[in-house]
Short mmCIF file of C-alpha atoms and ligand atoms in Angstrom, two decimals:
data_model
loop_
_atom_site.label_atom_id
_atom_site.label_comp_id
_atom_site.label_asym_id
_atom_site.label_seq_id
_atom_site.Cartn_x
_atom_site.Cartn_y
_atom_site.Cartn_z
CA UNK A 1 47.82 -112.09 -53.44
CA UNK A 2 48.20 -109.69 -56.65
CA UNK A 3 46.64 -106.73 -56.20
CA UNK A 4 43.55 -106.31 -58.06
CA UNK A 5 45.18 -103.78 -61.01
CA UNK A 6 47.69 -106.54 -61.47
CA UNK A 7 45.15 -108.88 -62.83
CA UNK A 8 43.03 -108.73 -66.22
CA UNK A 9 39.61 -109.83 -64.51
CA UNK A 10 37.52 -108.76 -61.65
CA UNK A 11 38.68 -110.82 -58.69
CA UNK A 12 35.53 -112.57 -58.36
CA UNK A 13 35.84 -113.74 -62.03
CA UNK A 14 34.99 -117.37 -62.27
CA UNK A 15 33.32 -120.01 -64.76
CA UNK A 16 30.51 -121.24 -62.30
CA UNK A 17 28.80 -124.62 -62.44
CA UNK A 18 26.60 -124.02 -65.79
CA UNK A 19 29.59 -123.13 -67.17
CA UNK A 20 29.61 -119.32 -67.63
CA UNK A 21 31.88 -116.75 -67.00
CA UNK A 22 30.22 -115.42 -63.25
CA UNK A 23 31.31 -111.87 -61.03
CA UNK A 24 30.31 -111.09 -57.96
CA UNK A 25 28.58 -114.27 -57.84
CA UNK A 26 25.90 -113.57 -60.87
CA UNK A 27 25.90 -115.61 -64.56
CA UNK A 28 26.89 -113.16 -66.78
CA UNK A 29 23.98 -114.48 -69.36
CA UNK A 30 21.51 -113.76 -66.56
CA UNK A 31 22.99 -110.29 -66.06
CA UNK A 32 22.67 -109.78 -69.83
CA UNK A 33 18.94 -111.72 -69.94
CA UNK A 34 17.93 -109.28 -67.23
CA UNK A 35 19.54 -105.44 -68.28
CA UNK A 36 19.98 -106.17 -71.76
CA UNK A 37 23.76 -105.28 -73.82
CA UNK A 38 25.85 -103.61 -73.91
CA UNK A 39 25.90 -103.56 -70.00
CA UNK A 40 28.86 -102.44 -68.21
CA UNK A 41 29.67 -104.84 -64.83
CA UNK A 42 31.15 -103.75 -62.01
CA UNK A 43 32.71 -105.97 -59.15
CA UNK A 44 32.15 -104.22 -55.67
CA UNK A 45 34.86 -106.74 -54.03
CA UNK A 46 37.21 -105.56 -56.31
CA UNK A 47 36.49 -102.39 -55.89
CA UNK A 48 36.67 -102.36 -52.05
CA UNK A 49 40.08 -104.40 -51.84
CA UNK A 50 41.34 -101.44 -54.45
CA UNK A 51 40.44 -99.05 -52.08
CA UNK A 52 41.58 -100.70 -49.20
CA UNK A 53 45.43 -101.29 -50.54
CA UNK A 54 45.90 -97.40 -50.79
CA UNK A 55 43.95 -96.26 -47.52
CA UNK A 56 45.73 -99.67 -45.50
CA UNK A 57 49.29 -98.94 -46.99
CA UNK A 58 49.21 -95.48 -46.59
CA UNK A 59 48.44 -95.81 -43.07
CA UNK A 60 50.99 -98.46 -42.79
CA UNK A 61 53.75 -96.90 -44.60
CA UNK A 62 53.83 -93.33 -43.81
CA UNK A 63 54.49 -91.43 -40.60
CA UNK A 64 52.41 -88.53 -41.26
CA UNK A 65 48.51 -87.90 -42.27
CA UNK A 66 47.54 -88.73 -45.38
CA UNK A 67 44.77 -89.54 -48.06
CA UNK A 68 43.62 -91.31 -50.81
CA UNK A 69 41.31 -89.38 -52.93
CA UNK A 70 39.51 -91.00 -55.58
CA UNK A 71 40.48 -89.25 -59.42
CA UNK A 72 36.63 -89.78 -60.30
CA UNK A 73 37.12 -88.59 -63.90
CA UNK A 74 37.84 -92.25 -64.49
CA UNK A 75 34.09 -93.09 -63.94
CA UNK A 76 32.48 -90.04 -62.01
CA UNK A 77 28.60 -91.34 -60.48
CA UNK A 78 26.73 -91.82 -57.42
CA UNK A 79 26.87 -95.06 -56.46
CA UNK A 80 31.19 -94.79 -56.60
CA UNK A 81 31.44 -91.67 -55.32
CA UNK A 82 29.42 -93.14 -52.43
CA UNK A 83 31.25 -96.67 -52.58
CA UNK A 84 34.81 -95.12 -52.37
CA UNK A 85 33.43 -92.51 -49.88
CA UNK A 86 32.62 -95.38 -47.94
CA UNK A 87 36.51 -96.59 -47.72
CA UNK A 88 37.27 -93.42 -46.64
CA UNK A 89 38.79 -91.93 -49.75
CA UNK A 90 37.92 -88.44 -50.83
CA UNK A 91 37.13 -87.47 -54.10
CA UNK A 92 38.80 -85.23 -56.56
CA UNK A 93 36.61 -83.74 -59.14
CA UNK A 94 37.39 -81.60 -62.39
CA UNK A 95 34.04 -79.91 -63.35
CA UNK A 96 31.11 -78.49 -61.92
CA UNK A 97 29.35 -81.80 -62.80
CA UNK A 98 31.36 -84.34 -61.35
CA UNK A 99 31.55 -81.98 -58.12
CA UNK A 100 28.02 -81.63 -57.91
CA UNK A 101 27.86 -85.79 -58.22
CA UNK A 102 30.50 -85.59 -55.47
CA UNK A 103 28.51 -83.63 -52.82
CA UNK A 104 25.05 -85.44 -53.64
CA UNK A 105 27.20 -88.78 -52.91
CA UNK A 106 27.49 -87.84 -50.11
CA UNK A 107 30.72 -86.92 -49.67
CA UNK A 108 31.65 -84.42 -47.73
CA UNK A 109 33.41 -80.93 -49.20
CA UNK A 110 36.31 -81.13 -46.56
CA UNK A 111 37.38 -84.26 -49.13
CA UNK A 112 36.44 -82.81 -52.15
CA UNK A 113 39.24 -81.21 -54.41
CA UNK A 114 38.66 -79.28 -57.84
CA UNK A 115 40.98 -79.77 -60.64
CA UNK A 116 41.15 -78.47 -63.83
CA UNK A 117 43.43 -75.90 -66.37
CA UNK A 118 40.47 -73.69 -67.81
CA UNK A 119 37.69 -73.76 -64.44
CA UNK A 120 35.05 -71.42 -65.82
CA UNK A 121 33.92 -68.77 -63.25
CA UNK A 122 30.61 -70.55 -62.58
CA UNK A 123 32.52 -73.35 -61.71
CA UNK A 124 35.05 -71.50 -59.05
CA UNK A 125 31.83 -69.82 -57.58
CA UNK A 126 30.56 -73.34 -57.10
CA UNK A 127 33.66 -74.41 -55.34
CA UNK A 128 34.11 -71.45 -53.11
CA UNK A 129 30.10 -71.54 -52.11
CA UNK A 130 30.46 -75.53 -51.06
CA UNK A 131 33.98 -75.07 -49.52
CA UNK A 132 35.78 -77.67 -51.53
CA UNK A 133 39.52 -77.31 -52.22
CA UNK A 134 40.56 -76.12 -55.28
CA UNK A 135 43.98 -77.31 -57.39
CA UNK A 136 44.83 -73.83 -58.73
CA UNK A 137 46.23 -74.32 -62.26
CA UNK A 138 47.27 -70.96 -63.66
CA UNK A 139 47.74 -67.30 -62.75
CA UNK A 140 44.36 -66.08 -64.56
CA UNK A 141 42.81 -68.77 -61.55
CA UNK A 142 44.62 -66.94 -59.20
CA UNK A 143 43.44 -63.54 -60.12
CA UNK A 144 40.08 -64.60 -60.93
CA UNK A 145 40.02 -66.34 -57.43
CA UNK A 146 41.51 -63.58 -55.01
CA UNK A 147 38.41 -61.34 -56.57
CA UNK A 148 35.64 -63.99 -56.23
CA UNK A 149 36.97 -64.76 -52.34
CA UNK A 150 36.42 -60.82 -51.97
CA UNK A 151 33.32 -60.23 -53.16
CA UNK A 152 32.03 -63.92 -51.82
CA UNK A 153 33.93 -62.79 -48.39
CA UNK A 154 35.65 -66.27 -48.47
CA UNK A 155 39.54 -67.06 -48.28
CA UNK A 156 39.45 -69.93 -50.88
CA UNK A 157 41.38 -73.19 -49.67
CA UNK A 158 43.86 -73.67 -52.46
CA UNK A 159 46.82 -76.05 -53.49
CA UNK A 160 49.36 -75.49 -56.47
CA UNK A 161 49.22 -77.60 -59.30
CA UNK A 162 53.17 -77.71 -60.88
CA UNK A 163 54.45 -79.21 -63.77
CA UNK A 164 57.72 -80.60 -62.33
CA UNK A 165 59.30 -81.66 -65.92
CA UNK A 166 58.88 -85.25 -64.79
CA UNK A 167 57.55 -86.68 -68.19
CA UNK A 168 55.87 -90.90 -68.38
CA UNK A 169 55.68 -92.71 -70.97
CA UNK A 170 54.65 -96.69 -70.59
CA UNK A 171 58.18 -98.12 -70.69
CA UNK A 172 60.63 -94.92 -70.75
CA UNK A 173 60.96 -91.74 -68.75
CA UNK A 174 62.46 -88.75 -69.60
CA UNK A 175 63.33 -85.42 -67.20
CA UNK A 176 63.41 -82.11 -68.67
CA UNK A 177 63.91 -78.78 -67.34
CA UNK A 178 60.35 -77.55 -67.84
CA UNK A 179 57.53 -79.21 -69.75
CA UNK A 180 55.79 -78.63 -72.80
CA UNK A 181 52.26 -78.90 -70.98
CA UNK A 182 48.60 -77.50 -70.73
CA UNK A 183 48.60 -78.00 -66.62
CA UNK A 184 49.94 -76.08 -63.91
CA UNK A 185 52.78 -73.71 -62.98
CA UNK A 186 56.07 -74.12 -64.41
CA UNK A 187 58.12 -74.76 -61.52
CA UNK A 188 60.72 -72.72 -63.00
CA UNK A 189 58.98 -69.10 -61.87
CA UNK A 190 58.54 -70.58 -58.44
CA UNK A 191 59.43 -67.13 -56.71
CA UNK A 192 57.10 -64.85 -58.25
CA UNK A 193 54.35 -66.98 -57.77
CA UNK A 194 55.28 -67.73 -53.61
CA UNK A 195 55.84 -63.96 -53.46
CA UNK A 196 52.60 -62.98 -54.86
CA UNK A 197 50.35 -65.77 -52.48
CA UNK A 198 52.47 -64.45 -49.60
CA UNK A 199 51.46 -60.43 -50.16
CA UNK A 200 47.72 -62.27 -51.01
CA UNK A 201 45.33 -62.06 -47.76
CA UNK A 202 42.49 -63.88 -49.58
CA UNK A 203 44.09 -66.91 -50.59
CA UNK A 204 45.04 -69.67 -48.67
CA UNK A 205 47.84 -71.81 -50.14
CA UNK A 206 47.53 -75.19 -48.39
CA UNK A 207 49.99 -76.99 -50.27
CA UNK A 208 51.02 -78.25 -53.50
CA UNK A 209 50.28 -80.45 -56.42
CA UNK A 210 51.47 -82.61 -59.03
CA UNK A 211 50.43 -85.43 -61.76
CA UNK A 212 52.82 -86.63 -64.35
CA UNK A 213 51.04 -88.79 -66.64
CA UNK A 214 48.66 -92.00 -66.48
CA UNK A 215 48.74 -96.22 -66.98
CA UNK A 216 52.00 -95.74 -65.86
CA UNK A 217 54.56 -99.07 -64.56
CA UNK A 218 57.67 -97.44 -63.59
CA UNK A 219 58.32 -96.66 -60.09
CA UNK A 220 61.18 -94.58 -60.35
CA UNK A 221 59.37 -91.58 -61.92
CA UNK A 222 57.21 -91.23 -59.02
CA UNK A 223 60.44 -91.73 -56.35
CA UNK A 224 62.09 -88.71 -58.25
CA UNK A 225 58.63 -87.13 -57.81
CA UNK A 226 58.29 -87.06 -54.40
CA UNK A 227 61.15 -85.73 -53.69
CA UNK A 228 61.41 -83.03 -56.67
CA UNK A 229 57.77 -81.89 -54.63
CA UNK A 230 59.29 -81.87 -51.15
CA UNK A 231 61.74 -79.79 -52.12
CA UNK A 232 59.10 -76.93 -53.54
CA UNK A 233 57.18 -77.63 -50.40
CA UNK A 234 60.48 -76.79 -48.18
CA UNK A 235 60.57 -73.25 -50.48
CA UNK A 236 57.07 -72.53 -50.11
CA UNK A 237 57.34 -72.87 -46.44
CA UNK A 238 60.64 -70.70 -46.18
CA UNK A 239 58.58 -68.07 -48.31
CA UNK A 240 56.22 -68.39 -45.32
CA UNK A 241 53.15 -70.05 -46.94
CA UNK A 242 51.06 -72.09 -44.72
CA UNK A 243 51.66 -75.95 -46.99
CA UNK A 244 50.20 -78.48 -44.84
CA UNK A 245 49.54 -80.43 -47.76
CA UNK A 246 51.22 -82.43 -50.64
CA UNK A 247 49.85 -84.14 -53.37
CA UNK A 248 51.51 -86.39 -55.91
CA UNK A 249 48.57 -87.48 -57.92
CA UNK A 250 47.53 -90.75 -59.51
CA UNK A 251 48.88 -92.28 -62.50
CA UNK A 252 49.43 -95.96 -61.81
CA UNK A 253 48.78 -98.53 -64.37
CA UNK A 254 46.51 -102.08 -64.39
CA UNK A 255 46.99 -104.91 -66.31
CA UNK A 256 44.55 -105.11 -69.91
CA UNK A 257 46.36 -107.72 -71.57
CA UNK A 258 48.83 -110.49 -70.23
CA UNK A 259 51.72 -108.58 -71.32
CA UNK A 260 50.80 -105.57 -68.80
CA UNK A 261 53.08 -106.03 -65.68
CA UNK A 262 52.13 -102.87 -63.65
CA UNK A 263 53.45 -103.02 -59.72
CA UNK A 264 51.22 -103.56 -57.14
CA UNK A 265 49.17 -100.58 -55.60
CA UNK A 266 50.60 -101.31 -52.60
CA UNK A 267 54.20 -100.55 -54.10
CA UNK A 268 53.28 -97.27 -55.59
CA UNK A 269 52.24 -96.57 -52.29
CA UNK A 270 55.13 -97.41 -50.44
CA UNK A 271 57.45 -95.75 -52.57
CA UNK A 272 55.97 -92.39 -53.02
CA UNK A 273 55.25 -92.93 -49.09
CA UNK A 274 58.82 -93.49 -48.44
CA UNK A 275 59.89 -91.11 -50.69
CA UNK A 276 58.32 -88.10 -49.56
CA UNK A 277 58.62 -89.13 -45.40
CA UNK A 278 62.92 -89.68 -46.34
CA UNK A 279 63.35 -86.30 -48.14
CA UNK A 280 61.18 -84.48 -45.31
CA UNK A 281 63.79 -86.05 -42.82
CA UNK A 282 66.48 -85.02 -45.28
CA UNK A 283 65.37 -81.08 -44.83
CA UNK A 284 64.30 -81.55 -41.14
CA UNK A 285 60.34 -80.66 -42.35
CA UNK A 286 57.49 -82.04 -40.09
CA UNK A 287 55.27 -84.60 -42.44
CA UNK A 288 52.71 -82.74 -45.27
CA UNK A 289 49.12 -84.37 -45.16
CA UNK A 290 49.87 -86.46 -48.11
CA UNK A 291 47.70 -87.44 -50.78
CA UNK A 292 47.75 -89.23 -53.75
CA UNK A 293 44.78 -89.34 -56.46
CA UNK A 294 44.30 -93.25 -57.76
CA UNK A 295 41.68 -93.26 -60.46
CA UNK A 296 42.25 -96.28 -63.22
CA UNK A 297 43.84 -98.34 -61.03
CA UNK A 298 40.63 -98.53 -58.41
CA UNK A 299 37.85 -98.47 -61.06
CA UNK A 300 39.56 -99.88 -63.90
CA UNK A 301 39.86 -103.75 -62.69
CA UNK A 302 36.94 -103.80 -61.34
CA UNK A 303 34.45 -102.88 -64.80
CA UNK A 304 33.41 -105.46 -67.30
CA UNK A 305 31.66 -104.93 -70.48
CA UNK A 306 29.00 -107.23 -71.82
CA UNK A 307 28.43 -107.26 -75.37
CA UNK A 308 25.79 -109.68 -78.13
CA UNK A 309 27.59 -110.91 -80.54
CA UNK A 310 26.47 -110.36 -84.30
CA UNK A 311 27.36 -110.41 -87.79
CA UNK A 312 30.54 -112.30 -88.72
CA UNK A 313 32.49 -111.62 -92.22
CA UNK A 314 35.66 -113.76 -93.32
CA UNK A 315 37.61 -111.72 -95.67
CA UNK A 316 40.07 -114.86 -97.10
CA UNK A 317 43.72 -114.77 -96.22
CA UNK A 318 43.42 -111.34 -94.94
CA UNK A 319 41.02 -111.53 -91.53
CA UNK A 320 38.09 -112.71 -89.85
CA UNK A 321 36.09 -110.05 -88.11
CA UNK A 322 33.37 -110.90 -85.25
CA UNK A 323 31.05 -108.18 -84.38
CA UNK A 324 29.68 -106.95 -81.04
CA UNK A 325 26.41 -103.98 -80.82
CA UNK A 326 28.29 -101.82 -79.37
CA UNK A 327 31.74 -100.18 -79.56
CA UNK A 328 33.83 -97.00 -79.74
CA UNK A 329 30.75 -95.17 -78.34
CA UNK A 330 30.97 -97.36 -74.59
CA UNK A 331 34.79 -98.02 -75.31
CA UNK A 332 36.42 -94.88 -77.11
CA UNK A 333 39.99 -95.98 -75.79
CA UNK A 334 41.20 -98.15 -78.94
CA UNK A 335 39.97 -95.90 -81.75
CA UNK A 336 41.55 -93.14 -79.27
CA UNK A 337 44.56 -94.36 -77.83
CA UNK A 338 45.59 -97.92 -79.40
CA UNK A 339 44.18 -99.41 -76.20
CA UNK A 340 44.32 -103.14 -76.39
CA UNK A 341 42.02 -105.30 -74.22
CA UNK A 342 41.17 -108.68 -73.38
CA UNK A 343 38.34 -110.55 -73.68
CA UNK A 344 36.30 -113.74 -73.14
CA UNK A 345 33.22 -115.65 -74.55
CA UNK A 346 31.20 -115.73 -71.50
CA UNK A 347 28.64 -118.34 -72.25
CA UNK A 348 31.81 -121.01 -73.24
CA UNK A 349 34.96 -119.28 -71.36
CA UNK A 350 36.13 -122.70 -71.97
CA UNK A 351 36.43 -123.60 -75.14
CA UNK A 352 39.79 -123.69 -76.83
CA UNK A 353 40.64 -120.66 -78.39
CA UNK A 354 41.34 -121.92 -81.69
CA UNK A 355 40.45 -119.03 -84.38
CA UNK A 356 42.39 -115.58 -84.74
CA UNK A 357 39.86 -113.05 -85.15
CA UNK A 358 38.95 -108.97 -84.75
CA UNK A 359 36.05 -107.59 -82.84
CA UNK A 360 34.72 -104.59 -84.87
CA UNK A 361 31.75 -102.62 -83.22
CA UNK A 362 28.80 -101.76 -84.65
CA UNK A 363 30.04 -97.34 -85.71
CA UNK A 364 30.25 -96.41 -88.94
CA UNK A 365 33.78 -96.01 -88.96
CA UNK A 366 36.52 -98.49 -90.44
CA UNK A 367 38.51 -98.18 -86.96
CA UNK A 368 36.02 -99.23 -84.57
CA UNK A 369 37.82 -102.36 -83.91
CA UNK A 370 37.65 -102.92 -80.03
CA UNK A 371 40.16 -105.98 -80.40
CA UNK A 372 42.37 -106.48 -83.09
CA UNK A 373 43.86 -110.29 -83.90
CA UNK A 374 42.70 -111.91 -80.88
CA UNK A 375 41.87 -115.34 -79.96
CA UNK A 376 38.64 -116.94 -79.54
CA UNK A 377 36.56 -119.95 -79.38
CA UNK A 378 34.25 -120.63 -82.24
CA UNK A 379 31.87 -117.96 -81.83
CA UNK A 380 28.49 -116.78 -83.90
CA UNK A 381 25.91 -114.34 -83.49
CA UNK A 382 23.95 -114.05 -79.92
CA UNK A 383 27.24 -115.12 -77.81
CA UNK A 384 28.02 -113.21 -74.95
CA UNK A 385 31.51 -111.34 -75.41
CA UNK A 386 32.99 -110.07 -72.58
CA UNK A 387 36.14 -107.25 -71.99
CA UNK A 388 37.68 -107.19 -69.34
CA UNK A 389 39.26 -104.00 -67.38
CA UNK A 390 36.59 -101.63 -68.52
CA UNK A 391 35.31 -99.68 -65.83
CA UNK A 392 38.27 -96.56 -66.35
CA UNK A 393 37.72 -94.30 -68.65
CA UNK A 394 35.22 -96.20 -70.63
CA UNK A 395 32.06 -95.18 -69.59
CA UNK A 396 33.32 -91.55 -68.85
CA UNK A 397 34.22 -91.26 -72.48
CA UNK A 398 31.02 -92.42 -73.88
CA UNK A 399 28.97 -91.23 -76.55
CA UNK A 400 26.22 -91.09 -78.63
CA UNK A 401 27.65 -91.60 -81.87
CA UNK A 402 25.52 -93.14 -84.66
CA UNK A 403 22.76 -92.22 -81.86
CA UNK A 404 23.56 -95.09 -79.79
CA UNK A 405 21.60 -94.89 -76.14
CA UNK A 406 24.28 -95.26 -73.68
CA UNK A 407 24.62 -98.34 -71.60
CA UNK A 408 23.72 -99.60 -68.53
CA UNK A 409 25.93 -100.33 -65.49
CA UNK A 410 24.96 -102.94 -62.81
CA UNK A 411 26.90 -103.24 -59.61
CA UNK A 412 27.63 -106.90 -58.68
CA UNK A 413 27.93 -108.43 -55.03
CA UNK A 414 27.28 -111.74 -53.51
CA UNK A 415 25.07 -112.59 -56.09
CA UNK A 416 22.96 -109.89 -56.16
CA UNK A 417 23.14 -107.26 -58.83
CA UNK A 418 22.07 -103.44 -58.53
CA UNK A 419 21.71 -100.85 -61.31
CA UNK A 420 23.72 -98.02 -60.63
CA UNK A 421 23.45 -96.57 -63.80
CA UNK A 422 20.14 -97.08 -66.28
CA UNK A 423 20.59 -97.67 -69.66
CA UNK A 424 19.29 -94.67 -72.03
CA UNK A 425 16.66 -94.73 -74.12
CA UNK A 426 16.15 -93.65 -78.13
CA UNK A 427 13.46 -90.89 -76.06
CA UNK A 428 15.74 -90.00 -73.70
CA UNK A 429 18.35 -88.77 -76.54
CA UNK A 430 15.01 -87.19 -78.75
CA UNK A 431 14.09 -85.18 -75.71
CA UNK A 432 17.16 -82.95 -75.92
CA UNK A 433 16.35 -81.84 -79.36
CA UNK A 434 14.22 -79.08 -80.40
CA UNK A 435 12.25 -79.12 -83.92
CA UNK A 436 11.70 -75.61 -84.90
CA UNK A 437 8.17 -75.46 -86.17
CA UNK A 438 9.09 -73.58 -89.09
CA UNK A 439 10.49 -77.27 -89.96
CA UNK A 440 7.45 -79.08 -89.68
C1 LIG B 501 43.75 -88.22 -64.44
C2 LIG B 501 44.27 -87.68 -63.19
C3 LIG B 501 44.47 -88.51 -62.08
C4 LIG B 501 44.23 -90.00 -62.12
O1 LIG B 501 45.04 -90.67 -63.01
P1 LIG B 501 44.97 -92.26 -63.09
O2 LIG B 501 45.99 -92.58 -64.10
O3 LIG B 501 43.59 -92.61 -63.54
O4 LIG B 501 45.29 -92.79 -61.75
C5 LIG B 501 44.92 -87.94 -60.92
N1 LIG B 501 45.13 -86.61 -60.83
C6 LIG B 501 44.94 -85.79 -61.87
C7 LIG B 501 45.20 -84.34 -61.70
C8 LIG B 501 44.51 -86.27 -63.07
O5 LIG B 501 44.33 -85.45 -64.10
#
């Protein structure tokens, strides 16, 4: 069995007997019929057997504690901070709002850790009042931190976020001796900053921290990271801080077109596992907690995005473009990143795909293409289109550009779909503005 970021489609993807695309069981033209488009899909199975590969192989692989903690920038909301919560994963957060949507999950603070490079003080108050761990990030943090745990009378539970030179790209890596980025302690000043948390009575340095890049295949990065973070662990503890805790981050990569050939979770798992448990045997160190931070590759295979399809206009010899009413504002990754996608007509996934054409969105803005040169079926306007491996980073980038409500998000299981998410409304956007009355 692939694992589920290995594969382009929700694993309970399937034409059903009408012959439309289904997930989790439910006709995607009832799903649209009954929450309306855009509407973003999420498949709970996948979701769960996500989970399960990095709570089941961590168990399975390495000797020592450890945990999977969900990266819930990737899609931070109730229902999958409670979902993931539910597999036993804890959560790691990066603002006051996605820790507040944390805690009101459910999930408790013991399992909650706050990232970020530029937490305002608000934010660390927050932390330090609900006793989450925070990923320290810079010296001003540290400062900022040792006076708030004063005045609060805490001793705030901290780990070190480095930047161990280990740069990603998709198909290349590259080591350098320190790197040229916004995040974390260069790991190349390591003894003034163990001396200064050693002479520090209010902070508690738990452990360490690292995340070198995202949608990433190689393996190999991630072996020379485990160790490269051992090894700082080992100095911390000579310096006699009390590390129980090491954390390699997220940063593996699904599949969004057929080309995409990430490993399986399960292999990231083992070898970061395996990497960190044979360099603590190297140094003669008992097992860190370990924990790594998944975030596209458990939400990312599991989302969907439902779209009517509109206008069409041939321009001859040069392209065909198909429209959708919706676009960069649900799905800001292609006008943002190149992102390339794959997609489906979901009320004929089975006719031939026998025309080259571009999905534009609905923006005012020449490069709101959400699929470039793909192919389709015959298509014209009030088809379903749907996109597969949505549900990272997709609805946590959204906006409201051109004024465009945001969509909904339905949760799908066994048939039965939930709302987890309601779609806004024109009013909901007007009641944020103010009209001076000077204006009217
Ligand atoms: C973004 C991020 C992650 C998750 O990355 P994915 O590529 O989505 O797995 C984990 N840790 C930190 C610190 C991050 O910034």
């Amino acid at each position: 069995m692939p694992s589920p970021n290995q594969q382009i489609r929700p694993l309970t993807a399937q034409v059903n007997a009408r012959g439309n695309l289904e997930i989790g069981g439910c006709d995607a033209t009832d799903l649209v019929a009954a929450y309306g488009t855009p509407l973003y899909v999420l498949d709970e199975v996948t979701l769960r057997t996500a989970c399960r590969e990095y709570v089941e192989t961590l168990k399975r692989v390495y000797p020592g504690e450890a945990l999977a903690i969900y990266a819930s920038k990737a899609w931070n909301m109730l229902a999958l901070c409670a979902l993931v919560h539910q597999e036993g994963l804890g959560i790691d957060v990066v603002s006051a709002g996605e820790l507040v949507t944390a805690l009101q999950a459910g999930v408790p603070a013991d399992r909650v850790y706050l990232h970020g490079n530029n937490k305002s003080v608000e934010e660390l108050t927050l932390a330090l009042e609900t006793g989450v761990t925070l990923v320290a990030d810079n010296w001003w943090e540290l400062h900022t931190l040792t006076e708030l745990g004063v005045s609060l009378g805490t001793k705030p539970r901290i780990l070190l976020r480095l930047t161990p030179g280990i740069e990603c790209h998709t198909h290349e890596y590259i080591q350098t001796g320190h790197l040229d980025s916004k995040f974390g302690f260069d790991p190349t000043n390591l003894g003034d900053l163990f001396t200064f948390l050693e002479g520090n009575e209010t902070l508690q340095a738990v452990g360490i921290h690292a995340h070198i890049g995202s949608q990433i295949f190689e393996l190999q990065p991630h072996q020379d990271l485990a160790r490269l973070l051992v090894e700082i662990y080992a100095k911390g503890l000579h310096f006699g801080l009390p590390f129980q805790e090491l954390n390699v981050g997220g940063g593996l990569g699904i599949s969004y077109t057929e080309s995409d050939d990430p490993p399986a979770i399960s292999t990231w798992v083992e070898t970061v596992a395996a990497g960190v448990a044979r360099a603590c045997e190297a140094l003669n160190l008992s097992y860190p907690k370990l924990i790594c931070e998944p975030g596209r590759s458990i939400v990312g295979p599991a989302g969907v995005t439902l779209y009517r399809m509109g206008s069409q206009k041939v321009v001859p010899e040069v392209r065909s473009y198909v429209t959708i009413d919706g676009g960069m504002s649900d799905n800001p990754r292609p006008i943002t990143y190149g992102a390339r996608y794959t997609a489906l007509v979901a009320n004929k996934p089975e006719a031939a795909p026998t025309e080259t054409v571009t999905v534009a969105g609905k923006h005012c803005e020449s490069g709101d293409i959400l699929l470039k040169d793909i192919q389709l079926p015959p298509t014209e306007a009030g088809d379903i289109l749907a996109v597969f491996a949505t549900g990272a980073y997709n609805y946590a980038m959204a906006s409201n550009y051109n004024r465009l409500p945001r969509p909904a998000a339905v949760l799908v299981h066994d048939r039965e779909a939930t709302l987890v998410l309601k779609r806004e409304t024109v009013m909901d956007l007007l009641r944020q503005d103010h009209l001076p009355e000077r204006l009217t």
